[in-house]
GROMACS .gro file of C-alpha atoms in nm:
model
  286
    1UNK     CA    1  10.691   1.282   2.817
    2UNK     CA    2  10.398   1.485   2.739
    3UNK     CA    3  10.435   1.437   2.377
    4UNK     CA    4  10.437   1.067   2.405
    5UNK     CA    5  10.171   1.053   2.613
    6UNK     CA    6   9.945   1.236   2.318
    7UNK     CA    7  10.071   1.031   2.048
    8UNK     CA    8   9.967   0.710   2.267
    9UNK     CA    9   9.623   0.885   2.314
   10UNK     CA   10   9.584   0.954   1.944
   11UNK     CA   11   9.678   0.591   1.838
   12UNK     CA   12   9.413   0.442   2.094
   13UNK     CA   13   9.177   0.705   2.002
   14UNK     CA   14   9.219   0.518   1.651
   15UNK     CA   15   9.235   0.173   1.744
   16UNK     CA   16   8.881   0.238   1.876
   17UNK     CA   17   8.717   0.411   1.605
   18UNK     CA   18   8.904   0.087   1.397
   19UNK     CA   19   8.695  -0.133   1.609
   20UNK     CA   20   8.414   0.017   1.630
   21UNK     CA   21   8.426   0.067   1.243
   22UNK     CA   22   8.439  -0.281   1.198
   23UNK     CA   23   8.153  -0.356   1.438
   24UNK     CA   24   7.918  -0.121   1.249
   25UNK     CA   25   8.035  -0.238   0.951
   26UNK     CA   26   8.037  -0.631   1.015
   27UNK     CA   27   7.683  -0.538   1.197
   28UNK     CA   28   7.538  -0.373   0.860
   29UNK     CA   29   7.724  -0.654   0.635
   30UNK     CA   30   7.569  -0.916   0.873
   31UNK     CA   31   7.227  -0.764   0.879
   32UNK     CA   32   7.224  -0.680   0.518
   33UNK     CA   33   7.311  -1.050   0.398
   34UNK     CA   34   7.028  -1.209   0.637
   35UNK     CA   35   6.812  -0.952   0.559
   36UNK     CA   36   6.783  -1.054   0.208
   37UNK     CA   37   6.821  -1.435   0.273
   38UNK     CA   38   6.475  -1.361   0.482
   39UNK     CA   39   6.379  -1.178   0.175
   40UNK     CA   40   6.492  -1.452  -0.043
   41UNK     CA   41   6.251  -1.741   0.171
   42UNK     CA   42   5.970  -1.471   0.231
   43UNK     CA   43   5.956  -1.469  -0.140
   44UNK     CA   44   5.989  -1.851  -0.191
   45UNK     CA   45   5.748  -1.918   0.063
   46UNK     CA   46   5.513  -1.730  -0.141
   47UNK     CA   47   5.550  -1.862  -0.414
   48UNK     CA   48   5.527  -2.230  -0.256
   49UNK     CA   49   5.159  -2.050  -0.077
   50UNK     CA   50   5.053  -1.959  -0.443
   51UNK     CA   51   5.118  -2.253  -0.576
   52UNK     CA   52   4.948  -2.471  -0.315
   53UNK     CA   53   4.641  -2.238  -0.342
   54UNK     CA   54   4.638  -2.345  -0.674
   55UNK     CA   55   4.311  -2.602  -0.739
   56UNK     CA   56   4.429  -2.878  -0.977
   57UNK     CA   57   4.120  -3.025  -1.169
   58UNK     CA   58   4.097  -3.279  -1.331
   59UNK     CA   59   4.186  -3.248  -1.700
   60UNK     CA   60   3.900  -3.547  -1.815
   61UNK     CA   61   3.638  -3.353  -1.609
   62UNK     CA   62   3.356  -3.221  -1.799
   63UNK     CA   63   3.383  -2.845  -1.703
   64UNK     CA   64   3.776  -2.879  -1.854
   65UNK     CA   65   3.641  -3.096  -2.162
   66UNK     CA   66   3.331  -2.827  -2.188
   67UNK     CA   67   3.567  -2.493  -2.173
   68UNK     CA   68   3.852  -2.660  -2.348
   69UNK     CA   69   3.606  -2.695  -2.659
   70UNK     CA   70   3.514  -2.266  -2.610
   71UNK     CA   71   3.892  -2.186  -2.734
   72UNK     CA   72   3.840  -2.036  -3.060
   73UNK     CA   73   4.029  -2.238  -3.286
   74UNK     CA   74   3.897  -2.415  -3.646
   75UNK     CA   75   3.938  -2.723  -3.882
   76UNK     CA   76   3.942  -2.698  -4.215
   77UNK     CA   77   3.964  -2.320  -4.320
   78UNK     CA   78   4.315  -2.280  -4.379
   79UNK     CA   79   4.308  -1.904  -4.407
   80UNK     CA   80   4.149  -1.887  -4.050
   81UNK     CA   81   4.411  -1.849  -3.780
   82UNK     CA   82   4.321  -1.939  -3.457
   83UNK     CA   83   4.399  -1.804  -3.070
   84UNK     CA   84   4.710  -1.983  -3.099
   85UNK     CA   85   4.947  -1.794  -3.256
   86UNK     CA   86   5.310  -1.656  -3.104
   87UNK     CA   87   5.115  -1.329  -2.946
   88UNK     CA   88   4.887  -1.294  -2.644
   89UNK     CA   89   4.510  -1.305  -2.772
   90UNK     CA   90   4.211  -1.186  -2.631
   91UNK     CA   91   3.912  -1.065  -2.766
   92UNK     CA   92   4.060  -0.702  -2.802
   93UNK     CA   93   4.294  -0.834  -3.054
   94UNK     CA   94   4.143  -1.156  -3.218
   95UNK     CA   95   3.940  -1.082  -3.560
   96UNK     CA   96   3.545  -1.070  -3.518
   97UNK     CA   97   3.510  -1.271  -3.826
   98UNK     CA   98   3.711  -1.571  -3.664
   99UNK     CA   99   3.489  -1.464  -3.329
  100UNK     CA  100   3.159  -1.460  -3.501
  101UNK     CA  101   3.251  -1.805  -3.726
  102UNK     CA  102   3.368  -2.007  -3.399
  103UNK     CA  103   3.059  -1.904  -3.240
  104UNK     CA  104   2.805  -2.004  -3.518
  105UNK     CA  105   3.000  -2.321  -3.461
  106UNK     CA  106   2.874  -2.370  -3.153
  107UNK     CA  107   2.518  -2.279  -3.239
  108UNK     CA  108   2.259  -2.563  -3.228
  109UNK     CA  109   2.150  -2.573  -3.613
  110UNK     CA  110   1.874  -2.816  -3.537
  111UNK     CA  111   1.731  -2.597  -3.291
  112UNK     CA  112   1.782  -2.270  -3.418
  113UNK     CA  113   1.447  -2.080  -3.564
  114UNK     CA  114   1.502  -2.060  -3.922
  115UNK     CA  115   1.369  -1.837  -4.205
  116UNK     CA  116   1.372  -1.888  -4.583
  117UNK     CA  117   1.577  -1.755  -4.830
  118UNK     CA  118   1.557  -1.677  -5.189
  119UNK     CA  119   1.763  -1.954  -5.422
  120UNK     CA  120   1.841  -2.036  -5.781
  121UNK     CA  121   1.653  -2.343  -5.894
  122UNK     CA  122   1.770  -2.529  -6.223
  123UNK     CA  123   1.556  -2.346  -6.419
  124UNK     CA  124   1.700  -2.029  -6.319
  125UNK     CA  125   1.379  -1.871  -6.081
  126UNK     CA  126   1.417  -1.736  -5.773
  127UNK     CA  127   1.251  -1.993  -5.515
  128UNK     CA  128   1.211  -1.956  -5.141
  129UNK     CA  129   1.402  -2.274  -4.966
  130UNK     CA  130   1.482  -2.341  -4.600
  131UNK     CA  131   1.668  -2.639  -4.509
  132UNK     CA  132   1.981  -2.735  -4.332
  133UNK     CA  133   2.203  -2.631  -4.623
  134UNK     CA  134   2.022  -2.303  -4.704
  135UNK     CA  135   1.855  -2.049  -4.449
  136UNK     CA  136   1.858  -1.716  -4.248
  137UNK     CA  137   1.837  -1.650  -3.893
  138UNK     CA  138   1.794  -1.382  -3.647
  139UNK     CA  139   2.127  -1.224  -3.561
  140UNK     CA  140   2.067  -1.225  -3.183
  141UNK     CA  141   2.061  -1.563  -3.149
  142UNK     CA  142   2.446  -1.574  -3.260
  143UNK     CA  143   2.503  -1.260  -3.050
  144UNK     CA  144   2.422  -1.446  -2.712
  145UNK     CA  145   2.592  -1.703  -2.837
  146UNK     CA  146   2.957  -1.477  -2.867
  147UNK     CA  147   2.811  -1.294  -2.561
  148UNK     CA  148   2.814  -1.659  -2.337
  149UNK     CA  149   3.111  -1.750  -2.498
  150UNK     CA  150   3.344  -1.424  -2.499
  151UNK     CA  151   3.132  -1.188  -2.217
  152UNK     CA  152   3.182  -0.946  -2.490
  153UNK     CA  153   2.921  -0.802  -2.784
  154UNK     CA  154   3.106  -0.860  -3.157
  155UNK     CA  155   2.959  -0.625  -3.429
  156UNK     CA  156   2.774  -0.809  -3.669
  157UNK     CA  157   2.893  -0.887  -4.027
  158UNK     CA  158   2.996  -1.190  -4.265
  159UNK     CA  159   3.209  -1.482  -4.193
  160UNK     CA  160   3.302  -1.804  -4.360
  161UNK     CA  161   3.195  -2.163  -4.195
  162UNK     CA  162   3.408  -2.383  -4.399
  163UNK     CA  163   3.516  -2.415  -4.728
  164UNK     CA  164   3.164  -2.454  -4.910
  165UNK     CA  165   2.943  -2.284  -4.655
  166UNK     CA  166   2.996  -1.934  -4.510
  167UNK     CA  167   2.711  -1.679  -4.358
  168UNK     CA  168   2.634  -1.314  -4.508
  169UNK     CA  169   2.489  -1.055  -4.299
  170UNK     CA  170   2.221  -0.774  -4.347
  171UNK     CA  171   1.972  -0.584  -4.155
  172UNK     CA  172   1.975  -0.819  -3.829
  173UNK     CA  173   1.976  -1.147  -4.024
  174UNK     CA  174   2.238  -1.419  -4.126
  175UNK     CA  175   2.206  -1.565  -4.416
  176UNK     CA  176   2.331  -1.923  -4.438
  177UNK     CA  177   2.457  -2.098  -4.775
  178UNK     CA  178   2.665  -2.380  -4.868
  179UNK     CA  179   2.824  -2.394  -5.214
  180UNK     CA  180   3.234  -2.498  -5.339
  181UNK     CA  181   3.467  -2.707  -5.237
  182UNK     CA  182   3.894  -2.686  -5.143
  183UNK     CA  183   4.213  -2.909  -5.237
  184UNK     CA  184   4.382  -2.774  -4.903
  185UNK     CA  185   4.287  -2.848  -4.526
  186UNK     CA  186   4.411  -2.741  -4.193
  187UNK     CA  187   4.412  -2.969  -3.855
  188UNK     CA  188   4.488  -2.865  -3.514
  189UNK     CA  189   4.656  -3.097  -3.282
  190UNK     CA  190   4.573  -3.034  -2.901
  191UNK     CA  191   4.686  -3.228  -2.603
  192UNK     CA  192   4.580  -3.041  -2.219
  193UNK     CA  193   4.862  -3.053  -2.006
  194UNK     CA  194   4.724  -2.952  -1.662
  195UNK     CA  195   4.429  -2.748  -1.571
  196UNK     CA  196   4.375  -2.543  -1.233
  197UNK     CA  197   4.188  -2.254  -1.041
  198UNK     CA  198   4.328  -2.001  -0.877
  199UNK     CA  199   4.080  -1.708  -0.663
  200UNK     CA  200   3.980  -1.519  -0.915
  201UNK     CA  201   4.070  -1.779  -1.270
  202UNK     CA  202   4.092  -2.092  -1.454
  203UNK     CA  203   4.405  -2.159  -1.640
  204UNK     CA  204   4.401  -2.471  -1.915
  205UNK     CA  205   4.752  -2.510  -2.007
  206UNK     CA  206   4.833  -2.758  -2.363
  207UNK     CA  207   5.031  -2.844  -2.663
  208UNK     CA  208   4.923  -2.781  -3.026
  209UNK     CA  209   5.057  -2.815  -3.375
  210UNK     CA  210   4.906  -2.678  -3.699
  211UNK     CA  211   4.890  -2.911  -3.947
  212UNK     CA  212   4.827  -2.774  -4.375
  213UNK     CA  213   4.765  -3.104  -4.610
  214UNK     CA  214   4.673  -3.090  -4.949
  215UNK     CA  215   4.696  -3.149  -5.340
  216UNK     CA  216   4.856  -2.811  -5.465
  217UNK     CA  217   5.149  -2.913  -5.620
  218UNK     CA  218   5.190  -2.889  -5.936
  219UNK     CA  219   5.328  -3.247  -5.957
  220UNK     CA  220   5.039  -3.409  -5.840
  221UNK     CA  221   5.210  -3.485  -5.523
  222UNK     CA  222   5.089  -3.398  -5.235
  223UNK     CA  223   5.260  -3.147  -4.957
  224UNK     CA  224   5.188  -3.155  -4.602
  225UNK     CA  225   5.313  -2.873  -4.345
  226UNK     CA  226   5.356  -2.895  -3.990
  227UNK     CA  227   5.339  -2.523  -3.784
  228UNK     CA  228   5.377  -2.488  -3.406
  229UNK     CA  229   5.124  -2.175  -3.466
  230UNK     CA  230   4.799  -2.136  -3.635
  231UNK     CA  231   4.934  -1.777  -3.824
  232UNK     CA  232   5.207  -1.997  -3.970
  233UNK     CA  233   5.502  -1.801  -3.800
  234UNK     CA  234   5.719  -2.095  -3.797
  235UNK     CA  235   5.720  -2.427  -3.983
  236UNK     CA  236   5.858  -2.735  -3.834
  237UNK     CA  237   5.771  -2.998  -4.067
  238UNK     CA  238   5.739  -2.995  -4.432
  239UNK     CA  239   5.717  -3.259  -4.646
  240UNK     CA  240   5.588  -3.342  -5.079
  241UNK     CA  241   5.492  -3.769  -5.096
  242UNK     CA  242   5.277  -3.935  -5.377
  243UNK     CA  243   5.095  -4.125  -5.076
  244UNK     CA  244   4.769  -4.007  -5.025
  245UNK     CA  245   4.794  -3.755  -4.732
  246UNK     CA  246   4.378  -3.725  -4.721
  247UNK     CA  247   4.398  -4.089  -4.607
  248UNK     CA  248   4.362  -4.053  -4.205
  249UNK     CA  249   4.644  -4.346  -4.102
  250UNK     CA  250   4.938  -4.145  -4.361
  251UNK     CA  251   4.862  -3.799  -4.186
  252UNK     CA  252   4.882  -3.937  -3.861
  253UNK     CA  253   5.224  -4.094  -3.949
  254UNK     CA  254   5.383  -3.751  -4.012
  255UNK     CA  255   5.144  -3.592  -3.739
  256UNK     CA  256   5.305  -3.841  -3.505
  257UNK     CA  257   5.690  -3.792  -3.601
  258UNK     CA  258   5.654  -3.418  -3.489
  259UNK     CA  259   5.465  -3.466  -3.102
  260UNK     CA  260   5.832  -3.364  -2.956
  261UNK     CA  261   5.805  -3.041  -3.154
  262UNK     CA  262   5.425  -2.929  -3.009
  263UNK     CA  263   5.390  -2.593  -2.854
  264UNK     CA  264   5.292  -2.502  -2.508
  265UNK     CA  265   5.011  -2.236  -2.450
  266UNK     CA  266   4.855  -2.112  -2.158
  267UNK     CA  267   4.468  -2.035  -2.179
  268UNK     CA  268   4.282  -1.751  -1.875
  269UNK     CA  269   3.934  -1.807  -1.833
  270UNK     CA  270   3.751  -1.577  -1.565
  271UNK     CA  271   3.351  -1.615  -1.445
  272UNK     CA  272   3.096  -1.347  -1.529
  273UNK     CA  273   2.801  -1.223  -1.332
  274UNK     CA  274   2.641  -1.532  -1.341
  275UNK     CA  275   2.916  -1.757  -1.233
  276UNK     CA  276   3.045  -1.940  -1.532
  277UNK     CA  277   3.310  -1.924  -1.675
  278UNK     CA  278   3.389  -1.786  -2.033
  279UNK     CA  279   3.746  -1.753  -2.282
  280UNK     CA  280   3.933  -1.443  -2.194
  281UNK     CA  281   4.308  -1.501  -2.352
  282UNK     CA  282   4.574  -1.749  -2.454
  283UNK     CA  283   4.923  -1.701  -2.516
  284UNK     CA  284   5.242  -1.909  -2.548
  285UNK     CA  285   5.461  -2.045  -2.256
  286UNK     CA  286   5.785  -1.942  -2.303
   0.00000   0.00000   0.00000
């Protein structure tokens, strides 16, 4: 009798800690699984606040328009690439020369002080000439130029402007010249997407192609190529036709049979001490 009586107690004493087990147990599971649904919408609801702190602007605005126009990117020099490439860029990593060339871009010629410099005539003498094809300038004025643009000081040193003009640099001056000529162009194709503010940025995000045209073919023909990145990374489009690709309504047909194929970027620009905003990166949206 006594023996039953302890095997009864030992199988209730297990039934319990069975029970109990599974309360625990069921408790944590329960716990556990809401625990990370709350998680889940703390998380979502964040992102949702984030979001809707987000400032849309207005993309035909002319702060957008105005820092739209300060990415560094160029028309015409094929050999330059631009920001847009399949990388992050920032000023860290971007060549000066491009720096220093997009920024003499955006200098004023008309209004620039300009000094003389010594030129070739026809009969071979050296002849001081300032004009709007041939001058020098102090290099400050393009440093505050990079300095409004990038918040950053670029050494100093040469560039090119185009294909016939470039700028040569010694003892605090620029020296402007123009002079040759190219067979071979680039073209960048940009369309803005969205723009927006967030607390402490402004984000511009876009499209772009890279477009090469040109006589080099040894044919005559000429060859157009179609990149979704200004370093040339990865060709889309490429195409050799007798019709004259300089002419501006051809180009656009082969410009136009790509759109579907355009690139998204995203471009961060932040304020400075003064409260405007200047370029800081752009990368690709993957």
């Amino acid at each position: 009798m006594s023996s039953k009586k302890s095997i009864n107690g030992a199988v209730l004493f297990l039934v319990l800690i069975l029970v109990l087990g599974n309360a625990v147990f069921g408790g944590l599971y329960v716990y556990e699984k809401f625990s990370k649904e709350e998680i889940k919408e703390q998380s979502d609801s964040k992102n949702m606040d984030e979001k809707e702190e987000n400032k849309k602007l207005d993309i035909d605005s002319k702060m957008v328009e105005d820092l739209y126009s300060s990415i560094p990117t160029f028309e015409g020099l094929v050999d330059h690439k631009s920001v847009y490439q399949n990388k992050l860029i920032n000023v860290g990593n971007f060549e000066s020369e491009y720096l220093r060339s997009f920024a003499f871009s955006k200098l004023d010629i008309d209004k620039i002080s300009k000094e003389p410099v010594k030129v070739l005539n026809d009969d071979g003498e050296l002849v001081d000439i300032v004009d709007e094809n041939w001058f020098s300038f102090d290099a400050k004025i393009l440093q505050d130029k990079m300095l409004e643009l990038y918040n950053n000081k670029i050494e100093d040193g040469s560039f090119e402007v185009s294909y016939a003009a470039s700028a040569s640099y010694e003892d605090g001056k620029y020296q402007f010249g123009v002079g040759g000529t190219g067979s071979y162009y680039s073209y960048s194709v940009r369309n803005i997407d969205s723009a927006y503010e967030t607390e402490d940025e402004l984000v511009i995000e876009d499209k772009f192609l890279y477009v090469l045209y040109g006589s080099l073919n040894d044919d005559g023909n000429y060859s157009i190529e179609i990149y979704d990145t200004s370093d040339k990374k990865n060709m889309i489009y490429k195409e050799n036709t007798d019709e004259s690709i300089l002419s501006i309504n051809v180009l656009n047909s082969y410009i136009n049979k790509n759109l579907s194929k355009m690139k998204k970027y995203k471009h961060v620009f932040k304020k400075n001490t003064k409260g405007n905003y200047y370029w800081v990166s752009t990368e690709p949206i993957v």
